[in-house]
Short mmCIF file of C-alpha atoms and ligand atoms in Angstrom, two decimals:
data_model
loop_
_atom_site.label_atom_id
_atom_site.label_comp_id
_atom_site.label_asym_id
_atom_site.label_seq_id
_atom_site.Cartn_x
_atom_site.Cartn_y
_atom_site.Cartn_z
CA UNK N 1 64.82 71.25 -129.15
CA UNK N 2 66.57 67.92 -128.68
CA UNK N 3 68.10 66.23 -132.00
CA UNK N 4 65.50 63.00 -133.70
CA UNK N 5 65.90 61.49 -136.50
CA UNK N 6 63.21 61.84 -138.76
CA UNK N 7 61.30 58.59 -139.73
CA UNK N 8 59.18 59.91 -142.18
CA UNK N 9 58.92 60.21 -145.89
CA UNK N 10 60.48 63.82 -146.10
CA UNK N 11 61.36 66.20 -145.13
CA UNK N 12 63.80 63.52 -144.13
CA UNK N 13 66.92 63.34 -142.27
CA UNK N 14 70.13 64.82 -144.52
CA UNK N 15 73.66 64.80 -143.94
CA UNK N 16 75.64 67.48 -142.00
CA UNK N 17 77.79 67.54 -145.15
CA UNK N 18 74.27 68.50 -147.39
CA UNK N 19 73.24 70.83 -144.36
CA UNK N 20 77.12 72.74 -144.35
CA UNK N 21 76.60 73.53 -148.00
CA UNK N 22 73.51 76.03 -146.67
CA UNK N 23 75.86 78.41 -145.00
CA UNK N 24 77.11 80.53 -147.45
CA UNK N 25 74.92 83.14 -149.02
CA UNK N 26 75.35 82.99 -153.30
CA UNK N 27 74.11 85.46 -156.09
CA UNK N 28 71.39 84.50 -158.14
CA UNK N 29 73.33 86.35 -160.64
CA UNK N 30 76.63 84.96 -160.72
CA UNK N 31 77.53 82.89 -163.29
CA UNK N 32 79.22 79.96 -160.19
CA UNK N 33 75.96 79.84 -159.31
CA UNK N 34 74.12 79.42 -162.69
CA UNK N 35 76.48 76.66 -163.21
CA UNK N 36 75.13 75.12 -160.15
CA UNK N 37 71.71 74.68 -161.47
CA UNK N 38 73.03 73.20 -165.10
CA UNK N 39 75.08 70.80 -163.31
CA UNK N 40 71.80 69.31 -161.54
CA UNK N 41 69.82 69.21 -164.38
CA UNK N 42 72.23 67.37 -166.31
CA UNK N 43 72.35 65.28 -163.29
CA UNK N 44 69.27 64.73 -163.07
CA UNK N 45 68.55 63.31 -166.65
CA UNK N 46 71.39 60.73 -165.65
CA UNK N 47 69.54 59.78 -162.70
CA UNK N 48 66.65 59.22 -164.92
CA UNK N 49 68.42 57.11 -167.73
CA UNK N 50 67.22 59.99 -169.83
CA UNK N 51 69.86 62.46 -172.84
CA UNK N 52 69.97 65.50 -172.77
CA UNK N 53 68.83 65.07 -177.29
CA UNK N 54 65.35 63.93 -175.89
CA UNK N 55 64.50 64.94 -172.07
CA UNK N 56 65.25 68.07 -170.13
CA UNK N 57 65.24 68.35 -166.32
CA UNK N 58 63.13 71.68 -164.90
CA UNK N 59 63.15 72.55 -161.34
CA UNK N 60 60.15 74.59 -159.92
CA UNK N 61 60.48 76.43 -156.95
CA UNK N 62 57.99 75.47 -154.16
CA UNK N 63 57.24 71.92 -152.42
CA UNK N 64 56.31 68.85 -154.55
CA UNK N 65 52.98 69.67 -155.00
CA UNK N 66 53.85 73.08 -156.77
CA UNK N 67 55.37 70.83 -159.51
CA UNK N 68 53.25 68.40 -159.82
CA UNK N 69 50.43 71.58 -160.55
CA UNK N 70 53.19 72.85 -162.56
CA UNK N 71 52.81 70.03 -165.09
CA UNK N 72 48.49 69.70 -165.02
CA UNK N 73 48.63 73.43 -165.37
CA UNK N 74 51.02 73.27 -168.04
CA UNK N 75 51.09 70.46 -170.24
CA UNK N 76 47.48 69.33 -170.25
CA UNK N 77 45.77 71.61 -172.33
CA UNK N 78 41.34 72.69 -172.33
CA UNK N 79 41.37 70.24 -175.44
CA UNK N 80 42.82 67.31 -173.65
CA UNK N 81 41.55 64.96 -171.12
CA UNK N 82 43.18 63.33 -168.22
CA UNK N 83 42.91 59.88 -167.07
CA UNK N 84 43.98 59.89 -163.10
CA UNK N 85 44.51 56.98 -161.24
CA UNK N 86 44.16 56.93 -157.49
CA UNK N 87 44.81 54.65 -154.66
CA UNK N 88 45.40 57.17 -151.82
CA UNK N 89 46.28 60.73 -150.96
CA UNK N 90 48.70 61.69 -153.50
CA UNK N 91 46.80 60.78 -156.38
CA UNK N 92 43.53 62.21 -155.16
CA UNK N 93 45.38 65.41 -154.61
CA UNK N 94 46.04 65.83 -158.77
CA UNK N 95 42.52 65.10 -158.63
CA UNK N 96 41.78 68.50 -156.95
CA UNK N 97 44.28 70.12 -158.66
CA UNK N 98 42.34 69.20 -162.13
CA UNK N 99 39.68 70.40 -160.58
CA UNK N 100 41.32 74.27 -159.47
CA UNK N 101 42.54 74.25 -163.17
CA UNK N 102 39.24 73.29 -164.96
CA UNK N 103 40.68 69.88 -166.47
CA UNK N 104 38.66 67.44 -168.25
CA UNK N 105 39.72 64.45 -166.53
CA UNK N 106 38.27 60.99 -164.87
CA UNK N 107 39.58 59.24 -161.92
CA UNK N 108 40.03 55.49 -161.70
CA UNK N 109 39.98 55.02 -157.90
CA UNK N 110 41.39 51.89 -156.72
CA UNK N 111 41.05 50.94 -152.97
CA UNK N 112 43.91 52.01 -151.03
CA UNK N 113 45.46 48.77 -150.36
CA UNK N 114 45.22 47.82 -154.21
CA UNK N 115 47.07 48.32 -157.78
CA UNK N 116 45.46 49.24 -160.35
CA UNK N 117 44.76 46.36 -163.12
CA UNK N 118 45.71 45.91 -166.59
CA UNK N 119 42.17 45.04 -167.55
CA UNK N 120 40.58 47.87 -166.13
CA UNK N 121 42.55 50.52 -167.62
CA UNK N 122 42.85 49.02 -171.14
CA UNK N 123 39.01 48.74 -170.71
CA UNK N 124 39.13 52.75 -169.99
CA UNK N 125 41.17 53.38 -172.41
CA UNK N 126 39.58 51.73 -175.08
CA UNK N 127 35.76 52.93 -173.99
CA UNK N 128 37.33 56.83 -174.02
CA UNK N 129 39.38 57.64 -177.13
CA UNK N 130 39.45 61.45 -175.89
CA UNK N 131 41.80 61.10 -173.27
CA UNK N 132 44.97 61.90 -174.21
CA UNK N 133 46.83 62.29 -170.78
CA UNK N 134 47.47 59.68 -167.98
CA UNK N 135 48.08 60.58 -164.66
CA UNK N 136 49.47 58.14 -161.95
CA UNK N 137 51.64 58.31 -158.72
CA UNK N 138 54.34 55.86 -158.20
CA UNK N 139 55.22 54.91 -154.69
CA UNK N 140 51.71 56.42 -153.01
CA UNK N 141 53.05 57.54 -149.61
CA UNK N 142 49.89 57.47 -148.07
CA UNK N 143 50.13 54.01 -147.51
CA UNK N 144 53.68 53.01 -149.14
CA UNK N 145 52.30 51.00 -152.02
CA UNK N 146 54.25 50.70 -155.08
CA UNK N 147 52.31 51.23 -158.39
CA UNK N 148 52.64 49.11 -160.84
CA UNK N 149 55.00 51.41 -163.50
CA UNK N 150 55.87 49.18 -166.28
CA UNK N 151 52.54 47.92 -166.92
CA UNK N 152 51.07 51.56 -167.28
CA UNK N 153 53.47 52.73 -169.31
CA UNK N 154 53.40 49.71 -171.81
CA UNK N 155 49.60 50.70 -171.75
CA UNK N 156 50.51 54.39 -172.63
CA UNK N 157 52.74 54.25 -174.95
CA UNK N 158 50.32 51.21 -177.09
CA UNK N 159 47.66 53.95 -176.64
CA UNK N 160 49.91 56.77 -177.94
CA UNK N 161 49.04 58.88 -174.75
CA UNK N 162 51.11 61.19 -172.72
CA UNK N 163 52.30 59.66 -169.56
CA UNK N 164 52.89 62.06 -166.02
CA UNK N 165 54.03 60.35 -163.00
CA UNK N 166 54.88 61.20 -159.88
CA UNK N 167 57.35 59.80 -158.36
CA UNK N 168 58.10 61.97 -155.64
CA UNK N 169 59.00 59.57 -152.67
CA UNK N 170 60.41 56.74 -155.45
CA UNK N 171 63.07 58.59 -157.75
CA UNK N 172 66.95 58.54 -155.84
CA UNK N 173 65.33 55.77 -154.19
CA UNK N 174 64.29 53.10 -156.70
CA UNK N 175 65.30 52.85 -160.42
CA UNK N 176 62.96 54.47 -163.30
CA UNK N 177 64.18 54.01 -166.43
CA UNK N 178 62.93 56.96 -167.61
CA UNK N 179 63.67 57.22 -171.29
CA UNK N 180 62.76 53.38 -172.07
CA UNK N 181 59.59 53.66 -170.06
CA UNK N 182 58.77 56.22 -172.30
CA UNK N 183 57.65 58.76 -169.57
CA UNK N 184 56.57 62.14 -170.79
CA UNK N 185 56.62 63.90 -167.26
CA UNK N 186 58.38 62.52 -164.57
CA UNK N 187 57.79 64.52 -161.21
CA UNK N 188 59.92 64.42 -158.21
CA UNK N 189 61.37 67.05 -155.49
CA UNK N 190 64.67 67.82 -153.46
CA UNK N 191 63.68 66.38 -150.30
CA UNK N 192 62.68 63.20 -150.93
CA UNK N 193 65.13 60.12 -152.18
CA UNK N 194 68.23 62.84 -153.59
CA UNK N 195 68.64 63.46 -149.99
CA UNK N 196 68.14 67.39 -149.78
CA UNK N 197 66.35 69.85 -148.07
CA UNK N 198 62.90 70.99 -149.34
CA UNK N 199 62.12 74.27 -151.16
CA UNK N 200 62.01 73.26 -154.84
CA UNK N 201 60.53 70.43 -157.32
CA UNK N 202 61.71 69.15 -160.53
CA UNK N 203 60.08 67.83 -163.77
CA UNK N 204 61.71 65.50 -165.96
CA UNK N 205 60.68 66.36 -169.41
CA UNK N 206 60.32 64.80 -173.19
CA UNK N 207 61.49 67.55 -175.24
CA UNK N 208 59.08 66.77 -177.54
CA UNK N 209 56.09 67.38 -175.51
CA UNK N 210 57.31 70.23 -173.45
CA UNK N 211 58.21 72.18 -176.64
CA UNK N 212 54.37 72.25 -177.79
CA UNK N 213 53.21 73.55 -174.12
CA UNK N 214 53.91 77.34 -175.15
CA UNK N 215 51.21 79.45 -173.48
CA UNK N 216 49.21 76.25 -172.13
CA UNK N 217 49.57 77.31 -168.35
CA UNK N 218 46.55 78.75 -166.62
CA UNK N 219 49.38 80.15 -164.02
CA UNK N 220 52.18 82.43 -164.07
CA UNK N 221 54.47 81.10 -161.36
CA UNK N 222 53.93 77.45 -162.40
CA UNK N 223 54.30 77.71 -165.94
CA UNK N 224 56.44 74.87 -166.58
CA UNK N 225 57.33 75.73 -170.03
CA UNK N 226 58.47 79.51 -169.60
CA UNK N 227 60.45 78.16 -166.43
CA UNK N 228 62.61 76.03 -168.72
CA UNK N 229 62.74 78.49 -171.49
CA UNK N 230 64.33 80.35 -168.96
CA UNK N 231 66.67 77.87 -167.34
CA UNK N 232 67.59 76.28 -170.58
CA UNK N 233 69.34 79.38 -171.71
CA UNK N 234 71.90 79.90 -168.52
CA UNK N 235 70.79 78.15 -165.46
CA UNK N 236 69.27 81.53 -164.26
CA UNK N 237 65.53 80.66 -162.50
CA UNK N 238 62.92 82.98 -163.65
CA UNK N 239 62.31 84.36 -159.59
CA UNK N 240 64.52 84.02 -156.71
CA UNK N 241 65.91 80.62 -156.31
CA UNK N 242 65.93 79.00 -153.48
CA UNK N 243 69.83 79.00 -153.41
CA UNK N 244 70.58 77.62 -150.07
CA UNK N 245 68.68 74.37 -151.01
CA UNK N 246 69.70 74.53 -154.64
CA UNK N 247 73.67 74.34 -152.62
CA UNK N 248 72.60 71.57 -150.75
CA UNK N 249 70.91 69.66 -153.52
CA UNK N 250 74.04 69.93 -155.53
CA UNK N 251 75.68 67.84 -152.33
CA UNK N 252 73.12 65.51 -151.89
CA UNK N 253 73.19 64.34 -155.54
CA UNK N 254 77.62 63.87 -155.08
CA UNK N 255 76.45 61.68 -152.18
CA UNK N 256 73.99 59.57 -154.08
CA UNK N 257 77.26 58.94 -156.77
CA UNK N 258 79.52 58.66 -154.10
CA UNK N 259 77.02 56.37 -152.07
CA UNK N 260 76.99 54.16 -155.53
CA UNK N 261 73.75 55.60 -157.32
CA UNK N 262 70.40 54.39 -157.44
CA UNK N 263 70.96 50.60 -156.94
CA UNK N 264 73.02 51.00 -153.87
CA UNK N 265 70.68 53.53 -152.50
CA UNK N 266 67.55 51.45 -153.64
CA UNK N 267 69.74 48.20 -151.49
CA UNK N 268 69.90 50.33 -148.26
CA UNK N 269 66.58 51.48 -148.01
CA UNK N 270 65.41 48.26 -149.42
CA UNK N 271 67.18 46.62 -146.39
CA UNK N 272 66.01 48.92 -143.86
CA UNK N 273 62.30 48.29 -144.96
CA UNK N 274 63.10 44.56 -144.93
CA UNK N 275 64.34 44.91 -140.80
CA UNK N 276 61.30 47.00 -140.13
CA UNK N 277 58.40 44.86 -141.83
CA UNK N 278 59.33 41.67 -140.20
CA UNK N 279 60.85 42.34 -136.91
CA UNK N 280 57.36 44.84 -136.30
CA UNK N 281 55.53 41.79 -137.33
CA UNK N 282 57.17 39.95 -135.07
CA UNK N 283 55.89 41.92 -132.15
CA UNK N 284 52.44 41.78 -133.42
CA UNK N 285 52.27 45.02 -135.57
CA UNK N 286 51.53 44.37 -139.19
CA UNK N 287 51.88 46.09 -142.21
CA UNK N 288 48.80 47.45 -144.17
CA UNK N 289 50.23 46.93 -147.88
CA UNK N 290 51.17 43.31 -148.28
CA UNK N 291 54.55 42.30 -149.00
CA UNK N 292 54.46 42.48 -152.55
CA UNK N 293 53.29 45.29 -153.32
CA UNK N 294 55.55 47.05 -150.34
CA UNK N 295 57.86 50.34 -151.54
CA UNK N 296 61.11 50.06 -149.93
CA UNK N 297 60.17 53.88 -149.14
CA UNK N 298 57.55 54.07 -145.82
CA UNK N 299 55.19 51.54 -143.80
CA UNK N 300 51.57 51.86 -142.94
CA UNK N 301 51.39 49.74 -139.90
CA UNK N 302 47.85 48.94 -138.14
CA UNK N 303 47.33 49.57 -134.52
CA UNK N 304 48.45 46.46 -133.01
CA UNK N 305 45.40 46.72 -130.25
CA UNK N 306 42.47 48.45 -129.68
CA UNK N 307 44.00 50.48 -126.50
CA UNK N 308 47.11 51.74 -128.72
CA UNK N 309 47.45 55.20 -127.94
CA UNK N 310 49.37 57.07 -130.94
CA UNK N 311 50.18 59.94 -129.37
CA UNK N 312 51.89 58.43 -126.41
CA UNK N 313 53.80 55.64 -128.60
CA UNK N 314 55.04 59.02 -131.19
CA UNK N 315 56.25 60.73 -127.83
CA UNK N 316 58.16 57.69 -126.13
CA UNK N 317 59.52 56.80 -129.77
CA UNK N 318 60.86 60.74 -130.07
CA UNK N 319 62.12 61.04 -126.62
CA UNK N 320 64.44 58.25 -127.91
CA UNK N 321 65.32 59.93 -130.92
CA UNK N 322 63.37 59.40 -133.46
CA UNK N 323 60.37 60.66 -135.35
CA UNK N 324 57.62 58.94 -136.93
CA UNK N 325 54.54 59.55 -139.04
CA UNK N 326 50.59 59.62 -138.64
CA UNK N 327 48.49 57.36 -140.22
CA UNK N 328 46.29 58.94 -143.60
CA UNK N 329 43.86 56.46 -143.66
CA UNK N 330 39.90 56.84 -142.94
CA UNK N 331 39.31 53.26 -142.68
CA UNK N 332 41.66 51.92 -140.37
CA UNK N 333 43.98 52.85 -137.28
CA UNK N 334 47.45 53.44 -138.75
CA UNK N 335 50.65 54.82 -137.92
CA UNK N 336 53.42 55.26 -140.81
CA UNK N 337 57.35 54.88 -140.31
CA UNK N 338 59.63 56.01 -143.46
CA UNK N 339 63.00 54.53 -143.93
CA UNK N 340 64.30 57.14 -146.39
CA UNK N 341 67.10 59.89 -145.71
CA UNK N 342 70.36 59.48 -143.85
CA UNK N 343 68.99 56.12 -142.37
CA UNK N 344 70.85 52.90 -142.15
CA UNK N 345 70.42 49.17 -140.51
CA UNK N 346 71.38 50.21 -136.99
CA UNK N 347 68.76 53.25 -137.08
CA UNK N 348 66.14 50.81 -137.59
CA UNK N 349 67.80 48.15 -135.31
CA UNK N 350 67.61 50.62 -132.62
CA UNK N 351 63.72 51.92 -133.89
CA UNK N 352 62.69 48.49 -133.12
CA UNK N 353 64.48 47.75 -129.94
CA UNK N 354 62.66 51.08 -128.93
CA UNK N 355 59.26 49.74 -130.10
CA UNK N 356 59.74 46.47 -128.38
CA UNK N 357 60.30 48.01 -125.22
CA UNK N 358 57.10 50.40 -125.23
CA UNK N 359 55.08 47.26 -126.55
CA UNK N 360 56.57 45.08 -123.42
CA UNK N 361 55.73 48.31 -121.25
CA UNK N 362 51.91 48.41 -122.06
CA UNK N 363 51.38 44.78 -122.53
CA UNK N 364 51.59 44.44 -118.33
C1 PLP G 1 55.83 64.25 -150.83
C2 PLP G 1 54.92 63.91 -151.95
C3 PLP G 1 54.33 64.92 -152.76
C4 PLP G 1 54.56 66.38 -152.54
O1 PLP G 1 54.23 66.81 -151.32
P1 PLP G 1 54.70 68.25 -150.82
O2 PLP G 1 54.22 68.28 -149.43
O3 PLP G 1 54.08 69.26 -151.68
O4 PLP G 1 56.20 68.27 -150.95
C5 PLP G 1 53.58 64.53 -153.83
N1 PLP G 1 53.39 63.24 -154.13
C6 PLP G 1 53.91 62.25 -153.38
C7 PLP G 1 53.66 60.83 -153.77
C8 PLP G 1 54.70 62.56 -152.28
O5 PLP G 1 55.23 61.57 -151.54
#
């Protein structure tokens, strides 16, 4: 298999440094590597803006998803009802999940290319005084729109509900204040913005909540609550770890510091995005999500003609070195190119200069 690049919104590409950390084989026991996992979940709550007096950091073993259904199956109880809001793939996914777990819930779908609106939710909430939960994703990596955060939680916490988000693809990546947002479950996973490999999730918790989820779960596996009760005591996971990514997560979150946290991570991909969007438009392929309501995460780009062939652009781009995404959308021809990961100006530089060839090839 020749080496790419991966242009895509993780998996992602990771440092050799994060992938070294991988080859040595640690006890689940030992107390080196207990300390491990307590050093990430204190890192964690930094990352987040959150203390360790009023949040808690949980990691869940599995891909994203598996946390995110670790917190519906969890901390939403058969009394409680969930508002979800949905503009794309991510959000319709809780959706399903509610509906595996028996939730009382109600989706406010938004088209995909929208936010949601201040109006319409404070309509919602006012209208339904039994919802007590509200659900929402922030960067939806279906398309790479970025949901509008501060306004829902200023809505949530007037409303006195409890507020999950995930922000799988946005946290490492783009600053979430956490604690002064007043988010009650904040969902995100190794692979995305920290920089790691995949293999486990991790919930960002309000004490105060978590504490009264005791015997809500409607799983074993993904209780959320018995998973911390667990980890909070040593570091010890309840079931095998995932050590070799738990090793490299550990590295990737040094690298974030060492790169200068957040807001110079959040600058570089911000930058990359910034290349991509307008020298693509400049060849005639435009973005789907306008530019203000762009995530400095991944691009939905439409077809720039009718005789675009995907499959032979994704092969000419990867025979170059790099990989890039499908589109998710039903409605319109779409390809998607992430600029998360180990990815810097000259990666995208060199995308494009790629792209501009094929485009100059297929034009004759
Ligand atoms: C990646 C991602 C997930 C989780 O997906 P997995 O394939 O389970 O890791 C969930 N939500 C969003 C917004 C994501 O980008």
């Amino acid at each position: 298999m020749n080496a790419y690049k991966l242009l895509t919104p993780g998996p992602l590409t990771t440092t050799s440094t994060v992938k070294e950390e991988m080859l040595l084989d640690r006890c689940t026991w030992d107390d080196e590597y207990k300390s491990i996992t307590q050093k990430i979940r204190s890192q964690l709550l930094k990352i987040a803006g959150a203390d360790s007096e009023e949040y808690t950091a949980v990691l869940m073993q599995g891909s994203g998803t598996f946390a995110v259904e670790s917190v519906m199956t969890s901390a939403v109880s058969k009394e409680d009802k969930l508002l979800i809001v949905t503009n794309g793939a991510y959000g319709e996914r809780i959706v399903h999940m509610a509906k595996y777990i028996d939730l009382d819930y109600s989706e406010h779908r938004v088209s995909y290319d929208k936010q949601p609106e201040e109006a319409a939710l404070r309509a919602l909430l006012e209208e339904d005084p039994t919802i007590t939960h509200i659900a929402m994703v922030h960067c939806e990596t279906t398309t790479g729109i970025l949901n509008p955060l501060e306004m829902v939680a200023g809505l949530s916490r007037e409303y006195g509900k409890t507020l999950i988000i995930d922000a799988m693809s946005s946290f490492g990546g783009i600053e979430i204040d956490v604690a002064g947002l007043g988010i009650d479950y904040l969902i995100s996973s190794a692979n995305k913005c920290i920089q790691g490999v995949p293999g486990f999730g991790f919930v960002i918790a309000k004490l105060e909540r978590l504490k009264a989820c005791q015997g809500i779960a409607r799983s074993l596996s993904l209780d959320l609550y018995d998973q911390w009760k667990g980890m909070d005591k040593d570091g010890k996971w309840r079931f095998t770890s995932p050590t070799h990514v738990v090793a490299a997560f550990a590295k990737a979150i040094d690298e974030l510091i060492e790169e200068g946290g957040v807001s110079a991570r959040n600058a570089r991909y911000s930058g990359n995005n910034r290349i991509l969007r307008s020298k693509l438009a400049e060849m005639g392929i435009e973005a789907y999500i306008s530019e203000d309501k762009q995530s400095p995460i991944i691009t939905t780009f439409l077809f720039p003609n009718s005789s675009f062939d995907f499959a032979e652009f994704y092969e000419y781009v990867k025979q170059r070195g790099y990989v890039i995404y499908p589109g998710k959308l039903t409605d319109a021809d779409t390809f998607r190119i992430g600029n998360i990961g180990e990815i810097y100006r000259q990666d995208i530089e060199q995308l494009c200069s790629i792209i501009s060839d094929y485009m100059g090839g297929t034009e004759q």
